[in-house]
PDB file of C-alpha atoms and ligand atoms in Angstrom:
ATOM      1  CA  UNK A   1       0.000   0.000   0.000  1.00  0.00           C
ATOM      2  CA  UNK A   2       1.452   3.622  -0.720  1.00  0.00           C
ATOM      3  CA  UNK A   3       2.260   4.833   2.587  1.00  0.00           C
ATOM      4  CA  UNK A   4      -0.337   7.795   1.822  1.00  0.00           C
ATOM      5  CA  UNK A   5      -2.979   5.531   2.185  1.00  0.00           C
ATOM      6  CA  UNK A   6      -1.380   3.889   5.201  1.00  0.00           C
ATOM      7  CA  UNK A   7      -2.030   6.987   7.083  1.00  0.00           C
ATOM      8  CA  UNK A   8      -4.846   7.376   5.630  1.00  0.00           C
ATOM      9  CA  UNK A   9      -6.486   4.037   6.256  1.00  0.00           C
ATOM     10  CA  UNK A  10      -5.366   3.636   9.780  1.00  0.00           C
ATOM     11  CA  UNK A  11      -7.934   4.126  12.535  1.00  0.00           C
ATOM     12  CA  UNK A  12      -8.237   3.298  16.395  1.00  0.00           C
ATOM     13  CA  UNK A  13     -10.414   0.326  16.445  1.00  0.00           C
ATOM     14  CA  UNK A  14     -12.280  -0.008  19.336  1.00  0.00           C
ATOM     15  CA  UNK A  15     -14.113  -3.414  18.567  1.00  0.00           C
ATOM     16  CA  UNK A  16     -12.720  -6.616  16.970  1.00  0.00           C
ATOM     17  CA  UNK A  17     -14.366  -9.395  15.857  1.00  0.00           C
ATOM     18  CA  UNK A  18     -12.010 -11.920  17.941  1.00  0.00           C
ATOM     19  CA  UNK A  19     -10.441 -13.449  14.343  1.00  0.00           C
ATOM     20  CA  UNK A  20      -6.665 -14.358  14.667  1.00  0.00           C
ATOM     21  CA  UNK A  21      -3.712 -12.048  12.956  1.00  0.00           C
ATOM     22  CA  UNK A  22      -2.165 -14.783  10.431  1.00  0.00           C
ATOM     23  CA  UNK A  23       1.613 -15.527  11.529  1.00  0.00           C
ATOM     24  CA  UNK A  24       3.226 -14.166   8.379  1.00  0.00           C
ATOM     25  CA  UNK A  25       1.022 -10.905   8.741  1.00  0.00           C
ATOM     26  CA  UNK A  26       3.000 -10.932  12.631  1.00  0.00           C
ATOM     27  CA  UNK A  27       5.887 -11.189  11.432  1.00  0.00           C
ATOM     28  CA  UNK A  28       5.902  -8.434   9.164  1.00  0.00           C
ATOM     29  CA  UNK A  29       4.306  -6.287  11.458  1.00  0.00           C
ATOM     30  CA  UNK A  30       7.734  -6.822  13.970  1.00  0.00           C
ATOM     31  CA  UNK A  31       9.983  -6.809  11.404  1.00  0.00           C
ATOM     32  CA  UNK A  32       8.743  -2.847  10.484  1.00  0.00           C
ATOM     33  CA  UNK A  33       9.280  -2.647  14.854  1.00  0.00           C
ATOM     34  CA  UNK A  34      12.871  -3.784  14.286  1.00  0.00           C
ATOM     35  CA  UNK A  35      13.434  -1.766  11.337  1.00  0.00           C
ATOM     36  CA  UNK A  36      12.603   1.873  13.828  1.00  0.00           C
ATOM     37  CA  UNK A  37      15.593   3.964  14.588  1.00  0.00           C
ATOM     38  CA  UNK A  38      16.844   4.506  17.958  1.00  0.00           C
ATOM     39  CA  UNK A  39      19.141   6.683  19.680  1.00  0.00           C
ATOM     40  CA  UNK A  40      22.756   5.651  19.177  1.00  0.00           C
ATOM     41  CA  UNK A  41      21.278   2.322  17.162  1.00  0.00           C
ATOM     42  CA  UNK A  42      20.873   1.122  20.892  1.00  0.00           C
ATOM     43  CA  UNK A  43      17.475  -0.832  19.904  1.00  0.00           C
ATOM     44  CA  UNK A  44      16.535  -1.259  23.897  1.00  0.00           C
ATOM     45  CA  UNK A  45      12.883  -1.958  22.799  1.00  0.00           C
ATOM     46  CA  UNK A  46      11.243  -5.443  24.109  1.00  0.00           C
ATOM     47  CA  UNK A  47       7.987  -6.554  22.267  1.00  0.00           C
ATOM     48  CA  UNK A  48       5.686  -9.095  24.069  1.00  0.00           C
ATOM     49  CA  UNK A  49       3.374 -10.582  21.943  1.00  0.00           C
ATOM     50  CA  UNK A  50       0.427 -11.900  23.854  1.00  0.00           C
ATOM     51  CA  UNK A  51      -1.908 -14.508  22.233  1.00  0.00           C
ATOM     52  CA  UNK A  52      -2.620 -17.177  25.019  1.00  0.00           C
ATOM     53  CA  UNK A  53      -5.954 -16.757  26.678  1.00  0.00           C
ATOM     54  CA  UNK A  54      -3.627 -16.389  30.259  1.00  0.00           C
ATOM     55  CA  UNK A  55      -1.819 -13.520  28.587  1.00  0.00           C
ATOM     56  CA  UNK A  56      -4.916 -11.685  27.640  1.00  0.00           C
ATOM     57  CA  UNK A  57      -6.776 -12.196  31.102  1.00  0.00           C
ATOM     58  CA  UNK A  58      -3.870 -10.644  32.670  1.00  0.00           C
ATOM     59  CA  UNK A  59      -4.324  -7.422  30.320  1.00  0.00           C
ATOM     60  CA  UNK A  60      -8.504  -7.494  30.334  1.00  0.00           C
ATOM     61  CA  UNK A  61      -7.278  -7.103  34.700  1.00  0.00           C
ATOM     62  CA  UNK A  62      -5.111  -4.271  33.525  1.00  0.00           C
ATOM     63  CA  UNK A  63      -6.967  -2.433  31.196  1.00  0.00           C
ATOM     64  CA  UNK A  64     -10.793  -1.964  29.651  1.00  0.00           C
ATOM     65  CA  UNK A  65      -9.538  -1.647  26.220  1.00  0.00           C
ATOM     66  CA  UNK A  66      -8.690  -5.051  24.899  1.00  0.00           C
ATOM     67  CA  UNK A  67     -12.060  -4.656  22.589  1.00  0.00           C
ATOM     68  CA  UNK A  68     -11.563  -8.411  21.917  1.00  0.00           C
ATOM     69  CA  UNK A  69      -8.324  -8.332  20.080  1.00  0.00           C
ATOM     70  CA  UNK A  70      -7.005 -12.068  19.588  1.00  0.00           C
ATOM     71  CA  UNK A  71      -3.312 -10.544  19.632  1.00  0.00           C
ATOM     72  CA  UNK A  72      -2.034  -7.615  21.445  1.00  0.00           C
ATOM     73  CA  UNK A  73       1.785  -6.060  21.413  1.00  0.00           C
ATOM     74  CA  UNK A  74       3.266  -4.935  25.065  1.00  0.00           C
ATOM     75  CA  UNK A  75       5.542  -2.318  23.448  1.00  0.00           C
ATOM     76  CA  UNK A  76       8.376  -1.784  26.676  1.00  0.00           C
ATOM     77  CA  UNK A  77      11.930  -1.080  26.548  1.00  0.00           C
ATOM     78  CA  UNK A  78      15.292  -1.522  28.495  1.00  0.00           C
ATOM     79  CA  UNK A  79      15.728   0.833  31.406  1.00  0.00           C
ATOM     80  CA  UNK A  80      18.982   0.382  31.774  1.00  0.00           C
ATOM     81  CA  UNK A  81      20.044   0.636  28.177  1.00  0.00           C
ATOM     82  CA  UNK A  82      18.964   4.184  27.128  1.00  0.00           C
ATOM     83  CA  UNK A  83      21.091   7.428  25.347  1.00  0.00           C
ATOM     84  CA  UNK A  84      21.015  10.031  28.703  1.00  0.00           C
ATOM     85  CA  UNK A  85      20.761  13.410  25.877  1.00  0.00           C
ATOM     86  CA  UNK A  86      23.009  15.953  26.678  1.00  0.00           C
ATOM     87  CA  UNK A  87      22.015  18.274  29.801  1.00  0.00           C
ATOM     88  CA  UNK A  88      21.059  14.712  31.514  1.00  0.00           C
ATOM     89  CA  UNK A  89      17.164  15.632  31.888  1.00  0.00           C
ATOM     90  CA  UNK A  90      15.842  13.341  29.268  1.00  0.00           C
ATOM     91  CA  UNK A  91      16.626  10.212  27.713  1.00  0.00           C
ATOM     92  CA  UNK A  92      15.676   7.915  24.902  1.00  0.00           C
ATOM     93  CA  UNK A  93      13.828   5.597  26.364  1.00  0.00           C
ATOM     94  CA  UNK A  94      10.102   6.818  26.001  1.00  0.00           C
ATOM     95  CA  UNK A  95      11.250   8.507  22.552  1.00  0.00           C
ATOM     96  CA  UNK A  96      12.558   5.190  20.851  1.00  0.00           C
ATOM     97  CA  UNK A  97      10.077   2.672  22.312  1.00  0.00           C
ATOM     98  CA  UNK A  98       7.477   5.021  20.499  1.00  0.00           C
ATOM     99  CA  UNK A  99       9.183   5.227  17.463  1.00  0.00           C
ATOM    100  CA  UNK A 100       8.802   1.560  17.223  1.00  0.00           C
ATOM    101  CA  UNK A 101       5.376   1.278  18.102  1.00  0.00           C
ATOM    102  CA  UNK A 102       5.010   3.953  15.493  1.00  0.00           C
ATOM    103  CA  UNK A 103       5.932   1.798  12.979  1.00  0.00           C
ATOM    104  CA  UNK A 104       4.142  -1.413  13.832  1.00  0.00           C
ATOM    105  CA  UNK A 105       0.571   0.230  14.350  1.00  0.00           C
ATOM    106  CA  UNK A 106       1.448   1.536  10.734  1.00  0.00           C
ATOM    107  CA  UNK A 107       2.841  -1.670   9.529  1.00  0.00           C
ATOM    108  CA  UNK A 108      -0.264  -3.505  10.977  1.00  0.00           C
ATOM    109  CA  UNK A 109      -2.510  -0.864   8.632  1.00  0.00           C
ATOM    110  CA  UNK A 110      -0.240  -1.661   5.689  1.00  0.00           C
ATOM    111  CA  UNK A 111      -1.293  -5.332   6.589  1.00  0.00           C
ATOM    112  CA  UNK A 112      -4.861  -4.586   6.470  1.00  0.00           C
ATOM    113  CA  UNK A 113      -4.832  -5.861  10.009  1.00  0.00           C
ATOM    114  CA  UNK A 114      -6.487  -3.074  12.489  1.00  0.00           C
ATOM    115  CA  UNK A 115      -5.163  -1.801  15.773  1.00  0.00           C
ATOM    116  CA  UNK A 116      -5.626   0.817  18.751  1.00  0.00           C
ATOM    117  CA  UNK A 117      -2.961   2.286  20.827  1.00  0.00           C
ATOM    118  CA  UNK A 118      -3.655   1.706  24.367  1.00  0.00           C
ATOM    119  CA  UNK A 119      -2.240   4.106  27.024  1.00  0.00           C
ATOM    120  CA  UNK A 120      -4.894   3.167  29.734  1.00  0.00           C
ATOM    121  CA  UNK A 121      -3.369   1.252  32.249  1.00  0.00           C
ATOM    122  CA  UNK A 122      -1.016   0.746  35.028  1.00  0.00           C
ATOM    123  CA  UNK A 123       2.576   0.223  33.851  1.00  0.00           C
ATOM    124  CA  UNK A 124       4.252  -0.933  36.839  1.00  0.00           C
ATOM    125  CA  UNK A 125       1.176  -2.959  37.799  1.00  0.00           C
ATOM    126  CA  UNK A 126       0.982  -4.716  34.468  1.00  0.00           C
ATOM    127  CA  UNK A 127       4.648  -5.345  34.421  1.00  0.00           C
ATOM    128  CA  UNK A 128       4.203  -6.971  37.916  1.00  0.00           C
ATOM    129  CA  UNK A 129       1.360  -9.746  36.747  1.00  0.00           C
ATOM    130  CA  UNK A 130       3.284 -10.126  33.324  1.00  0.00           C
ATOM    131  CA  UNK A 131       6.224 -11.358  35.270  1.00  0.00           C
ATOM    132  CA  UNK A 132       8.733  -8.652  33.194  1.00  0.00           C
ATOM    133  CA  UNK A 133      12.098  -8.401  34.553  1.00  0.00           C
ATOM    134  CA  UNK A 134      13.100  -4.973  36.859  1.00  0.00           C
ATOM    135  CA  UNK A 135      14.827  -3.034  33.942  1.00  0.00           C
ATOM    136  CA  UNK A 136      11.658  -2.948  31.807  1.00  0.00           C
ATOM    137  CA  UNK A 137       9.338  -0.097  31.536  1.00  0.00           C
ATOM    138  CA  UNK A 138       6.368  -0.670  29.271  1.00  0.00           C
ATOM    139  CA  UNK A 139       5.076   2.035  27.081  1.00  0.00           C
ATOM    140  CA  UNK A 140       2.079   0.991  25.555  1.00  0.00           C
ATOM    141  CA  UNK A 141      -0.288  -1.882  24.637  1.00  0.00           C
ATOM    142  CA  UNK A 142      -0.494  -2.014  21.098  1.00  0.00           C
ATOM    143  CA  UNK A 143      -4.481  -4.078  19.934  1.00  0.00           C
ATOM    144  CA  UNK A 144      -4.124  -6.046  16.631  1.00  0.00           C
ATOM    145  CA  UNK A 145      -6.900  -7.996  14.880  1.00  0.00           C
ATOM    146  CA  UNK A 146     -10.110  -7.144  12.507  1.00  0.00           C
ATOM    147  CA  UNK A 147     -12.957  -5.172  13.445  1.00  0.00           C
ATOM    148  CA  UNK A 148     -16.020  -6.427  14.424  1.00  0.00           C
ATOM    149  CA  UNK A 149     -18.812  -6.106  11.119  1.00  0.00           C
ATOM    150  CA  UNK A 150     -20.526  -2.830  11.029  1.00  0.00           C
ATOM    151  CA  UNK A 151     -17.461  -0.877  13.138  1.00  0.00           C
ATOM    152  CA  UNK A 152     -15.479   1.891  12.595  1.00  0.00           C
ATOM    153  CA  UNK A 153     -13.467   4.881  13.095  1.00  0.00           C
ATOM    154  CA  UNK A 154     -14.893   6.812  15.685  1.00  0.00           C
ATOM    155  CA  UNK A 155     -15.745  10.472  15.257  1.00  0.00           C
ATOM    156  CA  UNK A 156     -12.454  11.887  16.405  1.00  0.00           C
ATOM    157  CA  UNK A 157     -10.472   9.855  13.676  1.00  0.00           C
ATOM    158  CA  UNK A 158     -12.276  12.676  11.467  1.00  0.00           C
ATOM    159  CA  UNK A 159     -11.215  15.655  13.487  1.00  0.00           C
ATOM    160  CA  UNK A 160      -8.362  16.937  12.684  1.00  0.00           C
ATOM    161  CA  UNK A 161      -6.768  20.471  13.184  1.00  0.00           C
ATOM    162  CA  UNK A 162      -6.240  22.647  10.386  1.00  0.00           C
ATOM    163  CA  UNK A 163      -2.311  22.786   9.539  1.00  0.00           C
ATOM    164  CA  UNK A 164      -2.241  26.202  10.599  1.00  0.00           C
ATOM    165  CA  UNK A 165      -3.291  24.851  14.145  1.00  0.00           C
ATOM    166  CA  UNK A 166      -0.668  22.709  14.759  1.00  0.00           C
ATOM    167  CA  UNK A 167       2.521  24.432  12.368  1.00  0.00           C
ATOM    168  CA  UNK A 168       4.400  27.541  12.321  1.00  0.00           C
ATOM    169  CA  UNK A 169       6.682  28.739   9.979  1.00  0.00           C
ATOM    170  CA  UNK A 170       9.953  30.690  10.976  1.00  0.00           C
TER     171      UNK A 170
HETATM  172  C1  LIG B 201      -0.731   7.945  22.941  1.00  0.00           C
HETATM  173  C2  LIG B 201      -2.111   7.378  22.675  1.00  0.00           C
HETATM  174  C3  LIG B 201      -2.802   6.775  23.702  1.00  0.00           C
HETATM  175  C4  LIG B 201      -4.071   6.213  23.466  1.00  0.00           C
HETATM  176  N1  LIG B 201      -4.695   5.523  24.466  1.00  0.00           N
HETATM  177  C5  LIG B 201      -5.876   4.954  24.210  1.00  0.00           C
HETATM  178  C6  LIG B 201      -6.510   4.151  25.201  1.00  0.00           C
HETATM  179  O1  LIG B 201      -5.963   3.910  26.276  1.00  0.00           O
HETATM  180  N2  LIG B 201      -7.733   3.633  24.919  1.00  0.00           N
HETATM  181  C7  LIG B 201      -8.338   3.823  23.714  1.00  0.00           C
HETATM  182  O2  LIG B 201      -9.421   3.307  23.501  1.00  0.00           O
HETATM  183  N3  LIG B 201      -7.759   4.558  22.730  1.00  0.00           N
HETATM  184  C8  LIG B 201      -6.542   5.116  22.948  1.00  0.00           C
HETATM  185  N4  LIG B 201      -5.926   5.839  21.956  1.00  0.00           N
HETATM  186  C9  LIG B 201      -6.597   6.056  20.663  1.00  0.00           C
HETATM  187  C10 LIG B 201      -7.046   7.512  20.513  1.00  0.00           C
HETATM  188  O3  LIG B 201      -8.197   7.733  21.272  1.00  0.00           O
HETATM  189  C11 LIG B 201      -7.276   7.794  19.017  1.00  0.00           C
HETATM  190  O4  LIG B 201      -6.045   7.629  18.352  1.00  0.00           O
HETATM  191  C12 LIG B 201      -7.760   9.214  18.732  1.00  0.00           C
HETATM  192  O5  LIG B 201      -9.032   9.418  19.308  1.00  0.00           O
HETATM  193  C13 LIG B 201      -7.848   9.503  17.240  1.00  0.00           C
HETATM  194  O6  LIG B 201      -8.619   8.531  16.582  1.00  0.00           O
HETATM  195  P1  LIG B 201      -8.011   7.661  15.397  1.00  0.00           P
HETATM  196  O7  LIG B 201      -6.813   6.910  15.935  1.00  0.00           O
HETATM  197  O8  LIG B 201      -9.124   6.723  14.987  1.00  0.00           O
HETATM  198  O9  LIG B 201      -7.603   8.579  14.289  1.00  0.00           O
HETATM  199  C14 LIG B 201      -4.659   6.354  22.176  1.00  0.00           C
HETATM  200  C15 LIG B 201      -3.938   6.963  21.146  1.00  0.00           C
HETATM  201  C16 LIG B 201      -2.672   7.453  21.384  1.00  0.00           C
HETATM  202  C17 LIG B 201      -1.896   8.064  20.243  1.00  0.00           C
END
């Protein structure tokens, strides 16, 4: 798909139909993850791909907003292997981790396979029941499967700010 479309086709879907995302569809959904840049090349992202019914119970405790997604990416990243920027107030963490979820949301639209970004949980509380080692912080929950018949983008998906909102020129 041109990438145009890509952007244009992708939508936060907010009720699947429960249908599986087919392995080689998966795999080229990470591969785009791996492909992100990160600070210094340091790649400390970890992906957790939960399918197993335990794996999703855990996240239906941790969040409302599994909408029935069969599969569902746990986008964290490495703690303790970050780029500290110059100054020493921020780090790349947060930045690269999003980066790469960046690119599989989009890679899973390029799929035709639909997703939502889910920010509405408890990171150190889902980290806990997932069992993920010390170092990790997750970022986000990434929802990937097909939407349920008769669903769509919501109404904000169609609400964007003018350009000359949201850019300045200098
Ligand atoms: C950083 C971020 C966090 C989000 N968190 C949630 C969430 O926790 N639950 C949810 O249902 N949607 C979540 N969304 C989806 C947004 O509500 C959605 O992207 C926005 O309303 C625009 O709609 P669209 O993605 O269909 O264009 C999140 C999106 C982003 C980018």
């Amino acid at each position: 798909m041109e990438f145009s479309e890509v952007v244009k086709n992708r939508y936060s879907c907010k009720k699947f139909d429960g249908r599986p995302v087919e392995p080689a569809k998966l795999e080229a959904i990470l591969q785009a993850g791996r492909l992100a840049p990160t600070a210094k090349n340091l790649q400390e992202q970890r992906i957790y791909v939960v399918q197993s019914e335990e794996g999703l119970a855990k996240l239906d405790q941790a969040t409302p907003c599994r909408y029935g997604a069969s599969t569902v990416l746990v986008v964290a990243f490495d703690k303790t292997n970050v780029f500290t920027y110059p100054g020493g107030k921020r780090d790349s963490g947060v930045e690269d981790a999003t980066i790469v979820a960046t690119h599989l949301m989009l890679a899973a639209a390029d799929a035709g396979v639909d997703s939502c970004w889910i920010n509405f949980f408890n990171p150190e509380e889902l980290a806990g029941s997932l069992g993920l080692p010390e170092n990790e912080e997750i970022l986000m929950l990434l929802d990937l499967g097909y939407a349920a018949e008769g669903t769509g983008p919501l109404a904000p998906h169609s609400q964007r700010k003018d350009l000359s909102q949201t850019v300045a020129w200098m």
